[in-house]
mmCIF file of C-alpha atoms in Angstrom:
data_model
loop_
_atom_site.group_PDB
_atom_site.id
_atom_site.type_symbol
_atom_site.label_atom_id
_atom_site.label_comp_id
_atom_site.label_asym_id
_atom_site.label_seq_id
_atom_site.Cartn_x
_atom_site.Cartn_y
_atom_site.Cartn_z
ATOM 1 C CA MET A 1 -38.475 175.550 -56.148
ATOM 2 C CA SER A 2 -35.372 173.588 -54.889
ATOM 3 C CA GLN A 3 -34.990 169.732 -56.008
ATOM 4 C CA GLY A 4 -34.830 167.585 -53.161
ATOM 5 C CA ARG A 5 -36.510 169.967 -50.741
ATOM 6 C CA ALA A 6 -40.001 169.031 -49.163
ATOM 7 C CA LEU A 7 -42.583 170.546 -47.134
ATOM 8 C CA ILE A 8 -44.923 168.446 -44.886
ATOM 9 C CA THR A 9 -47.827 169.895 -43.220
ATOM 10 C CA GLY A 10 -48.944 167.632 -40.255
ATOM 11 C CA VAL A 11 -45.316 166.718 -39.682
ATOM 12 C CA THR A 12 -45.860 166.136 -35.991
ATOM 13 C CA GLY A 13 -48.474 163.353 -36.775
ATOM 14 C CA GLN A 14 -48.120 159.547 -37.260
ATOM 15 C CA ASP A 15 -47.739 159.875 -40.981
ATOM 16 C CA GLY A 16 -45.796 163.174 -41.068
ATOM 17 C CA SER A 17 -43.090 161.723 -38.774
ATOM 18 C CA TYR A 18 -42.741 158.704 -40.788
ATOM 19 C CA LEU A 19 -42.626 160.636 -44.128
ATOM 20 C CA ALA A 20 -39.968 162.974 -42.596
ATOM 21 C CA GLU A 21 -37.627 159.977 -41.770
ATOM 22 C CA LEU A 22 -38.315 158.471 -45.224
ATOM 23 C CA LEU A 23 -37.215 161.831 -46.974
ATOM 24 C CA LEU A 24 -34.209 162.309 -44.792
ATOM 25 C CA GLU A 25 -33.015 158.979 -45.629
ATOM 26 C CA LYS A 26 -33.487 159.707 -49.315
ATOM 27 C CA GLY A 27 -31.187 162.866 -48.834
ATOM 28 C CA TYR A 28 -34.126 165.524 -48.880
ATOM 29 C CA GLU A 29 -34.074 168.728 -47.089
ATOM 30 C CA VAL A 30 -37.064 168.334 -45.013
ATOM 31 C CA HIS A 31 -39.363 171.269 -43.715
ATOM 32 C CA GLY A 32 -42.429 171.019 -41.551
ATOM 33 C CA MET A 33 -45.453 173.160 -40.899
ATOM 34 C CA VAL A 34 -46.715 173.501 -37.339
ATOM 35 C CA ARG A 35 -49.428 175.476 -35.709
ATOM 36 C CA ARG A 36 -48.907 177.937 -32.745
ATOM 37 C CA SER A 37 -50.420 176.458 -29.821
ATOM 38 C CA SER A 38 -49.986 176.706 -26.077
ATOM 39 C CA THR A 39 -49.413 173.252 -25.865
ATOM 40 C CA GLU A 40 -47.122 172.028 -28.670
ATOM 41 C CA ASN A 41 -46.703 168.270 -29.095
ATOM 42 C CA PHE A 42 -43.414 167.300 -30.959
ATOM 43 C CA GLU A 43 -43.059 163.845 -29.295
ATOM 44 C CA ARG A 44 -43.258 162.009 -32.695
ATOM 45 C CA ILE A 45 -40.304 164.114 -34.301
ATOM 46 C CA ALA A 46 -38.213 164.737 -31.163
ATOM 47 C CA HIS A 47 -35.561 162.408 -32.535
ATOM 48 C CA LEU A 48 -35.463 164.469 -35.790
ATOM 49 C CA LYS A 49 -34.618 167.713 -33.887
ATOM 50 C CA GLY A 50 -31.775 169.536 -35.670
ATOM 51 C CA ARG A 51 -32.381 167.583 -39.009
ATOM 52 C CA ILE A 52 -35.777 169.180 -40.152
ATOM 53 C CA ALA A 53 -36.677 172.862 -40.080
ATOM 54 C CA LEU A 54 -40.152 173.814 -38.540
ATOM 55 C CA HIS A 55 -42.256 176.807 -39.681
ATOM 56 C CA GLN A 56 -45.408 178.240 -38.171
ATOM 57 C CA ALA A 57 -48.307 178.593 -40.454
ATOM 58 C CA ASP A 58 -51.977 177.525 -40.271
ATOM 59 C CA LEU A 59 -54.479 176.007 -42.625
ATOM 60 C CA LEU A 60 -57.197 178.523 -41.551
ATOM 61 C CA ASP A 61 -54.810 181.547 -42.571
ATOM 62 C CA SER A 62 -54.208 181.934 -46.409
ATOM 63 C CA SER A 63 -51.568 184.571 -45.941
ATOM 64 C CA SER A 64 -49.494 182.349 -43.611
ATOM 65 C CA LEU A 65 -49.449 179.444 -46.190
ATOM 66 C CA VAL A 66 -48.400 181.724 -49.042
ATOM 67 C CA ASN A 67 -45.600 183.134 -46.951
ATOM 68 C CA LEU A 68 -44.632 179.575 -45.953
ATOM 69 C CA VAL A 69 -44.445 178.386 -49.333
ATOM 70 C CA LYS A 70 -42.462 181.448 -50.520
ATOM 71 C CA GLU A 71 -40.017 180.990 -47.720
ATOM 72 C CA VAL A 72 -39.370 177.281 -48.224
ATOM 73 C CA ARG A 73 -39.868 176.919 -52.189
ATOM 74 C CA PRO A 74 -40.173 173.145 -52.030
ATOM 75 C CA ALA A 75 -40.072 170.675 -54.838
ATOM 76 C CA GLU A 76 -42.742 168.410 -53.231
ATOM 77 C CA LEU A 77 -45.594 169.534 -50.780
ATOM 78 C CA TYR A 78 -47.253 166.810 -48.779
ATOM 79 C CA ASN A 79 -50.513 167.949 -47.226
ATOM 80 C CA LEU A 80 -51.108 165.724 -44.115
ATOM 81 C CA ALA A 81 -52.601 168.217 -41.771
ATOM 82 C CA ALA A 82 -56.107 167.870 -40.808
ATOM 83 C CA GLN A 83 -58.753 167.312 -38.118
ATOM 84 C CA SER A 84 -58.534 163.494 -38.402
ATOM 85 C CA PHE A 85 -60.514 161.980 -35.808
ATOM 86 C CA VAL A 86 -63.991 160.883 -36.932
ATOM 87 C CA PRO A 87 -65.617 161.403 -33.422
ATOM 88 C CA THR A 88 -64.404 164.892 -33.057
ATOM 89 C CA SER A 89 -65.932 165.749 -36.492
ATOM 90 C CA TRP A 90 -69.320 165.277 -34.919
ATOM 91 C CA VAL A 91 -68.610 167.588 -32.058
ATOM 92 C CA GLN A 92 -66.814 170.144 -34.212
ATOM 93 C CA PRO A 93 -68.211 169.826 -37.757
ATOM 94 C CA GLY A 94 -67.607 173.420 -38.838
ATOM 95 C CA LEU A 95 -64.134 173.436 -37.648
ATOM 96 C CA THR A 96 -63.287 169.999 -39.211
ATOM 97 C CA GLY A 97 -64.543 171.447 -42.585
ATOM 98 C CA GLU A 98 -62.368 174.641 -42.206
ATOM 99 C CA PHE A 99 -59.179 172.434 -41.737
ATOM 100 C CA THR A 100 -59.874 169.292 -43.693
ATOM 101 C CA ALA A 101 -61.774 170.869 -46.601
ATOM 102 C CA LEU A 102 -61.118 174.280 -46.961
ATOM 103 C CA GLY A 103 -57.590 174.167 -45.828
ATOM 104 C CA VAL A 104 -56.811 172.016 -48.823
ATOM 105 C CA THR A 105 -58.004 174.789 -51.021
ATOM 106 C CA ARG A 106 -55.970 177.499 -49.272
ATOM 107 C CA MET A 107 -52.789 175.222 -49.626
ATOM 108 C CA LEU A 108 -53.365 174.543 -53.377
ATOM 109 C CA GLU A 109 -54.106 178.347 -53.877
ATOM 110 C CA ALA A 110 -50.874 179.298 -52.096
ATOM 111 C CA MET A 111 -48.927 176.711 -54.185
ATOM 112 C CA LYS A 112 -50.526 177.953 -57.571
ATOM 113 C CA LEU A 113 -49.822 181.552 -56.828
ATOM 114 C CA VAL A 114 -46.110 180.983 -55.419
ATOM 115 C CA ASP A 115 -45.022 178.221 -57.745
ATOM 116 C CA PRO A 116 -47.222 176.033 -59.800
ATOM 117 C CA GLU A 117 -44.269 173.747 -60.591
ATOM 118 C CA ILE A 118 -44.547 172.230 -57.047
ATOM 119 C CA ARG A 119 -45.685 168.520 -56.822
ATOM 120 C CA PHE A 120 -48.563 168.317 -54.277
ATOM 121 C CA TYR A 121 -49.705 165.288 -52.419
ATOM 122 C CA GLN A 122 -53.217 165.282 -50.647
ATOM 123 C CA ALA A 123 -54.094 162.851 -47.998
ATOM 124 C CA SER A 124 -57.351 161.354 -48.789
ATOM 125 C CA SER A 125 -58.985 158.704 -46.793
ATOM 126 C CA SER A 126 -60.906 155.435 -47.088
ATOM 127 C CA GLU A 127 -63.579 156.972 -45.005
ATOM 128 C CA MET A 128 -64.749 158.810 -48.132
ATOM 129 C CA TYR A 129 -66.367 155.296 -49.262
ATOM 130 C CA GLY A 130 -68.408 155.217 -46.073
ATOM 131 C CA LYS A 131 -71.708 153.393 -46.919
ATOM 132 C CA VAL A 132 -69.638 151.377 -49.556
ATOM 133 C CA GLN A 133 -71.126 151.191 -53.115
ATOM 134 C CA GLU A 134 -68.790 148.265 -53.864
ATOM 135 C CA THR A 135 -66.347 145.816 -52.464
ATOM 136 C CA PRO A 136 -63.477 146.129 -52.711
ATOM 137 C CA GLN A 137 -63.066 149.852 -53.048
ATOM 138 C CA LYS A 138 -60.831 151.136 -55.840
ATOM 139 C CA GLU A 139 -60.026 154.598 -57.374
ATOM 140 C CA THR A 140 -63.386 154.660 -59.380
ATOM 141 C CA THR A 141 -65.707 153.497 -56.675
ATOM 142 C CA PRO A 142 -68.174 156.140 -55.703
ATOM 143 C CA PHE A 143 -67.836 157.985 -52.536
ATOM 144 C CA TYR A 144 -70.688 157.955 -49.694
ATOM 145 C CA PRO A 145 -69.176 159.738 -46.710
ATOM 146 C CA ARG A 146 -70.762 158.984 -43.180
ATOM 147 C CA SER A 147 -69.217 161.685 -41.086
ATOM 148 C CA PRO A 148 -68.275 165.480 -41.313
ATOM 149 C CA TYR A 149 -64.574 164.148 -41.434
ATOM 150 C CA ALA A 150 -65.440 162.030 -44.484
ATOM 151 C CA VAL A 151 -67.469 164.712 -46.157
ATOM 152 C CA SER A 152 -64.431 167.009 -45.700
ATOM 153 C CA LYS A 153 -62.099 164.721 -47.061
ATOM 154 C CA VAL A 154 -64.314 164.126 -50.098
ATOM 155 C CA TYR A 155 -64.110 168.003 -50.694
ATOM 156 C CA GLY A 156 -60.317 167.951 -50.245
ATOM 157 C CA HIS A 157 -60.128 164.987 -52.755
ATOM 158 C CA TRP A 158 -62.232 166.517 -55.579
ATOM 159 C CA ILE A 159 -60.740 170.037 -55.029
ATOM 160 C CA THR A 160 -57.326 168.555 -55.725
ATOM 161 C CA VAL A 161 -58.720 166.887 -58.930
ATOM 162 C CA ASN A 162 -60.092 170.185 -59.855
ATOM 163 C CA TYR A 163 -56.949 172.304 -59.595
ATOM 164 C CA ARG A 164 -54.927 169.379 -61.412
ATOM 165 C CA GLU A 165 -57.573 169.500 -64.357
ATOM 166 C CA SER A 166 -58.072 173.262 -64.283
ATOM 167 C CA PHE A 167 -54.610 174.623 -63.837
ATOM 168 C CA GLY A 168 -52.227 171.559 -64.952
ATOM 169 C CA LEU A 169 -50.856 171.145 -61.579
ATOM 170 C CA PHE A 170 -49.012 167.929 -60.634
ATOM 171 C CA ALA A 171 -51.478 167.433 -57.691
ATOM 172 C CA VAL A 172 -52.316 163.805 -56.526
ATOM 173 C CA SER A 173 -54.544 162.196 -53.906
ATOM 174 C CA GLY A 174 -53.635 158.999 -51.948
ATOM 175 C CA ILE A 175 -56.652 157.362 -50.760
ATOM 176 C CA LEU A 176 -55.124 155.659 -47.758
ATOM 177 C CA PHE A 177 -57.036 152.778 -46.037
ATOM 178 C CA ASN A 178 -56.399 152.497 -42.225
ATOM 179 C CA HIS A 179 -52.739 152.669 -41.518
ATOM 180 C CA GLU A 180 -51.714 152.148 -37.813
ATOM 181 C CA SER A 181 -48.428 151.991 -35.844
ATOM 182 C CA PRO A 182 -46.929 152.870 -32.300
ATOM 183 C CA ARG A 183 -47.052 156.517 -33.205
ATOM 184 C CA ARG A 184 -50.937 156.394 -33.803
ATOM 185 C CA GLY A 185 -52.879 158.855 -31.711
ATOM 186 C CA ARG A 186 -54.207 157.225 -28.528
ATOM 187 C CA GLU A 187 -57.908 158.240 -29.303
ATOM 188 C CA PHE A 188 -57.877 155.944 -32.370
ATOM 189 C CA VAL A 189 -59.308 152.475 -31.722
ATOM 190 C CA THR A 190 -56.087 150.588 -32.560
ATOM 191 C CA ARG A 191 -53.769 152.538 -30.306
ATOM 192 C CA LYS A 192 -56.626 152.567 -27.719
ATOM 193 C CA ILE A 193 -56.617 148.850 -27.743
ATOM 194 C CA SER A 194 -52.833 148.368 -27.673
ATOM 195 C CA GLU A 195 -52.096 150.780 -24.995
ATOM 196 C CA ALA A 196 -55.049 149.499 -22.815
ATOM 197 C CA VAL A 197 -53.680 145.933 -23.238
ATOM 198 C CA ALA A 198 -50.365 146.986 -21.992
ATOM 199 C CA ARG A 199 -51.771 148.668 -18.926
ATOM 200 C CA ILE A 200 -54.158 145.805 -18.198
ATOM 201 C CA LYS A 201 -51.155 143.390 -18.469
ATOM 202 C CA LEU A 202 -49.001 145.578 -16.128
ATOM 203 C CA GLY A 203 -51.850 145.973 -13.833
ATOM 204 C CA HIS A 204 -52.622 149.731 -14.390
ATOM 205 C CA ASP A 205 -56.130 149.213 -15.717
ATOM 206 C CA ASP A 206 -58.617 146.624 -15.290
ATOM 207 C CA HIS A 207 -60.906 147.040 -18.411
ATOM 208 C CA LEU A 208 -61.306 148.335 -22.036
ATOM 209 C CA GLY A 209 -64.366 150.150 -23.141
ATOM 210 C CA LEU A 210 -65.067 149.937 -26.934
ATOM 211 C CA GLY A 211 -68.035 150.421 -29.368
ATOM 212 C CA ASN A 212 -68.754 148.347 -32.336
ATOM 213 C CA LEU A 213 -66.496 145.320 -32.341
ATOM 214 C CA ASP A 214 -67.892 144.044 -35.722
ATOM 215 C CA ALA A 215 -66.751 146.888 -37.760
ATOM 216 C CA LYS A 216 -64.286 145.600 -40.444
ATOM 217 C CA ARG A 217 -61.150 147.599 -41.898
ATOM 218 C CA ASP A 218 -58.142 147.125 -44.103
ATOM 219 C CA TRP A 219 -55.414 147.856 -41.636
ATOM 220 C CA GLY A 220 -51.838 148.221 -42.645
ATOM 221 C CA TYR A 221 -48.365 149.686 -41.200
ATOM 222 C CA ALA A 222 -48.026 153.467 -41.485
ATOM 223 C CA LYS A 223 -44.401 153.389 -41.908
ATOM 224 C CA GLU A 224 -44.812 151.604 -45.300
ATOM 225 C CA TYR A 225 -47.614 153.836 -46.466
ATOM 226 C CA VAL A 226 -45.534 156.955 -46.527
ATOM 227 C CA ASP A 227 -43.385 155.300 -49.213
ATOM 228 C CA ALA A 228 -46.351 155.141 -51.463
ATOM 229 C CA MET A 229 -47.041 158.867 -50.952
ATOM 230 C CA TRP A 230 -43.434 159.559 -52.096
ATOM 231 C CA ARG A 231 -43.830 157.225 -55.078
ATOM 232 C CA MET A 232 -46.853 159.189 -56.146
ATOM 233 C CA LEU A 233 -44.876 162.235 -56.504
ATOM 234 C CA GLN A 234 -41.974 160.661 -58.301
ATOM 235 C CA ALA A 235 -44.439 159.370 -61.244
ATOM 236 C CA ASP A 236 -44.280 160.675 -64.765
ATOM 237 C CA GLU A 237 -48.045 161.844 -64.660
ATOM 238 C CA PRO A 238 -50.316 162.901 -61.622
ATOM 239 C CA GLU A 239 -52.732 160.299 -60.646
ATOM 240 C CA ASP A 240 -54.683 159.360 -57.546
ATOM 241 C CA PHE A 241 -54.044 155.891 -55.962
ATOM 242 C CA VAL A 242 -55.768 153.540 -53.424
ATOM 243 C CA VAL A 243 -53.219 152.440 -50.850
ATOM 244 C CA GLY A 244 -54.119 149.318 -48.667
ATOM 245 C CA THR A 245 -53.294 145.771 -47.912
ATOM 246 C CA GLY A 246 -56.255 144.222 -49.807
ATOM 247 C CA GLU A 247 -57.144 142.175 -46.602
ATOM 248 C CA GLN A 248 -59.759 143.211 -43.828
ATOM 249 C CA HIS A 249 -60.192 142.447 -40.092
ATOM 250 C CA SER A 250 -62.678 143.254 -37.519
ATOM 251 C CA VAL A 251 -62.057 145.252 -34.496
ATOM 252 C CA GLN A 252 -62.673 142.033 -32.582
ATOM 253 C CA GLU A 253 -59.833 140.283 -34.279
ATOM 254 C CA PHE A 254 -57.531 143.217 -33.388
ATOM 255 C CA VAL A 255 -58.773 142.875 -29.773
ATOM 256 C CA ASP A 256 -58.209 139.088 -29.743
ATOM 257 C CA LEU A 257 -54.601 139.111 -31.111
ATOM 258 C CA ALA A 258 -53.831 142.100 -29.108
ATOM 259 C CA PHE A 259 -54.730 140.197 -25.745
ATOM 260 C CA ALA A 260 -53.400 136.812 -26.891
ATOM 261 C CA HIS A 261 -50.059 138.549 -27.219
ATOM 262 C CA VAL A 262 -49.966 139.182 -23.648
ATOM 263 C CA ASP A 263 -51.637 135.709 -22.760
ATOM 264 C CA LEU A 264 -54.971 137.361 -21.479
ATOM 265 C CA ASP A 265 -58.641 136.580 -22.216
ATOM 266 C CA PRO A 266 -60.219 139.795 -23.749
ATOM 267 C CA LYS A 267 -63.547 138.358 -22.381
ATOM 268 C CA ASP A 268 -62.294 139.228 -18.868
ATOM 269 C CA PHE A 269 -61.598 142.955 -19.771
ATOM 270 C CA VAL A 270 -63.502 144.349 -22.707
ATOM 271 C CA ARG A 271 -66.831 146.302 -22.112
ATOM 272 C CA ILE A 272 -69.070 147.566 -24.775
ATOM 273 C CA ASP A 273 -69.967 151.179 -24.206
ATOM 274 C CA PRO A 274 -72.528 152.882 -26.444
ATOM 275 C CA ALA A 275 -70.607 156.144 -26.254
ATOM 276 C CA PHE A 276 -68.196 154.883 -28.569
ATOM 277 C CA VAL A 277 -70.576 153.882 -31.407
ATOM 278 C CA ARG A 278 -70.780 156.345 -34.343
ATOM 279 C CA PRO A 279 -74.030 158.080 -35.222
ATOM 280 C CA ALA A 280 -73.539 156.573 -38.826
ATOM 281 C CA GLU A 281 -71.306 153.597 -38.604
ATOM 282 C CA VAL A 282 -68.952 152.623 -41.463
ATOM 283 C CA ASP A 283 -69.350 148.856 -41.410
ATOM 284 C CA THR A 284 -66.852 147.655 -43.855
ATOM 285 C CA LEU A 285 -63.752 149.000 -45.693
ATOM 286 C CA LEU A 286 -61.519 146.971 -48.092
ATOM 287 C CA ALA A 287 -58.947 148.280 -50.505
ATOM 288 C CA ASP A 288 -58.262 147.134 -53.962
ATOM 289 C CA PRO A 289 -54.531 148.285 -54.151
ATOM 290 C CA ARG A 290 -53.774 146.653 -57.690
ATOM 291 C CA LYS A 291 -53.249 150.084 -59.277
ATOM 292 C CA ALA A 292 -50.681 150.958 -56.695
ATOM 293 C CA ARG A 293 -48.882 147.734 -56.964
ATOM 294 C CA GLU A 294 -48.778 147.745 -60.769
ATOM 295 C CA LYS A 295 -47.997 151.300 -61.461
ATOM 296 C CA LEU A 296 -46.019 152.364 -58.533
ATOM 297 C CA GLY A 297 -44.426 149.025 -57.536
ATOM 298 C CA TRP A 298 -45.718 149.501 -53.891
ATOM 299 C CA GLU A 299 -47.219 146.668 -51.778
ATOM 300 C CA THR A 300 -47.494 146.139 -47.951
ATOM 301 C CA LYS A 301 -45.082 144.051 -46.173
ATOM 302 C CA THR A 302 -46.134 143.835 -42.573
ATOM 303 C CA SER A 303 -48.956 141.463 -41.862
ATOM 304 C CA PHE A 304 -52.180 142.325 -39.598
ATOM 305 C CA ALA A 305 -50.812 139.988 -36.829
ATOM 306 C CA GLU A 306 -47.087 141.482 -36.979
ATOM 307 C CA LEU A 307 -48.634 145.158 -36.810
ATOM 308 C CA VAL A 308 -50.692 144.379 -33.767
ATOM 309 C CA ALA A 309 -47.748 142.756 -32.024
ATOM 310 C CA ILE A 310 -45.524 145.705 -32.903
ATOM 311 C CA MET A 311 -48.144 148.102 -31.198
ATOM 312 C CA VAL A 312 -48.695 146.060 -28.184
ATOM 313 C CA GLU A 313 -44.880 145.552 -27.713
ATOM 314 C CA SER A 314 -44.159 149.207 -28.134
ATOM 315 C CA ASP A 315 -46.999 150.136 -25.492
ATOM 316 C CA LEU A 316 -45.736 147.478 -23.216
ATOM 317 C CA GLU A 317 -42.305 149.226 -23.388
ATOM 318 C CA ALA A 318 -43.683 152.715 -22.943
ATOM 319 C CA GLN A 319 -45.566 151.700 -19.788
ATOM 320 C CA GLU A 320 -42.858 149.687 -18.396
ATOM 321 C CA ARG A 321 -40.571 152.826 -18.592
ATOM 322 C CA LEU A 322 -43.193 154.955 -16.940
ATOM 323 C CA TYR A 323 -44.460 152.611 -14.172
ATOM 324 C CA GLY A 324 -42.267 149.488 -14.210
ATOM 325 C CA ARG A 325 -43.707 145.979 -14.534
ATOM 326 C CA ARG A 326 -46.486 144.728 -12.217
ATOM 327 C CA ARG A 327 -45.112 143.044 -9.215
ATOM 328 C CA GLY A 328 -44.466 139.231 -9.596
ATOM 329 C CA ASP A 329 -44.814 139.535 -13.467
ATOM 330 C CA GLU A 330 -41.185 139.792 -14.416
ATOM 331 C CA GLY A 331 -40.318 137.740 -17.474
ATOM 332 C CA THR A 332 -43.935 136.143 -17.962
ATOM 333 C CA ARG A 333 -44.951 137.765 -21.173
#
């Protein structure tokens, strides 16, 4: 194990890219795990080329994980890789379980076999609360998962607790509530909204199809949430933490703010599509982040309205780079 050396699974994702940036700023040697695929997507970490080392391994293959940990010998291991899109988990429930549940076990086993002194972070999710048993949700709130993805995350969470308590590992879970950014995948509702608003504003689309506009979430800025992950692994004792803003807003509110940012009325463009409604809906999620604030000194800084503006502006700039402004619209937004 080398102090100041970190290994991130899921490094090409939203959280992985922001975490890699944060660790580099703190002077870490950063290594990332990537899966071999015919279509590799390094868009989020392209600006870090030459500053982080990438290694091929797979959460489905135990031997590749053991070899990876042996090669890197990190002081800190952040397990962010998963099949993380809820609708896909209904289409591919078995594969979601292999990655998002059993993949955690394989990674913990690799760490335990190679070097049990490594500090381990598991990316848990507020989706585990599902059909919420109390509001707001804190570390002791019972889980009631409502999708194969959420069930898999519950497994990953509890197997991390089990390895911590059974083998004395420094293994923790961060129960992160919804965290968004311009790097969010286009399939997620917030990015779907921000990109559609940009395309509609620039004349490249004429409508936006959505599902349940009444669903409420605790939305924060992903760039800030990776700092909470790092803080968890710097603590004296391994503990699990809820990470969120303590505020909730509906999908409708996100839509209203996004369209207002470009001076458009969502009623003219938003269409409800039953295809986007979940088989089992999670109606409301709201974090109680007091423990993270009191023990880690972490709290969010970016407001909901600021987050929406950041995302819409980023997608406007991206669409303008691709297609240019709508004719006659220069300087009107």
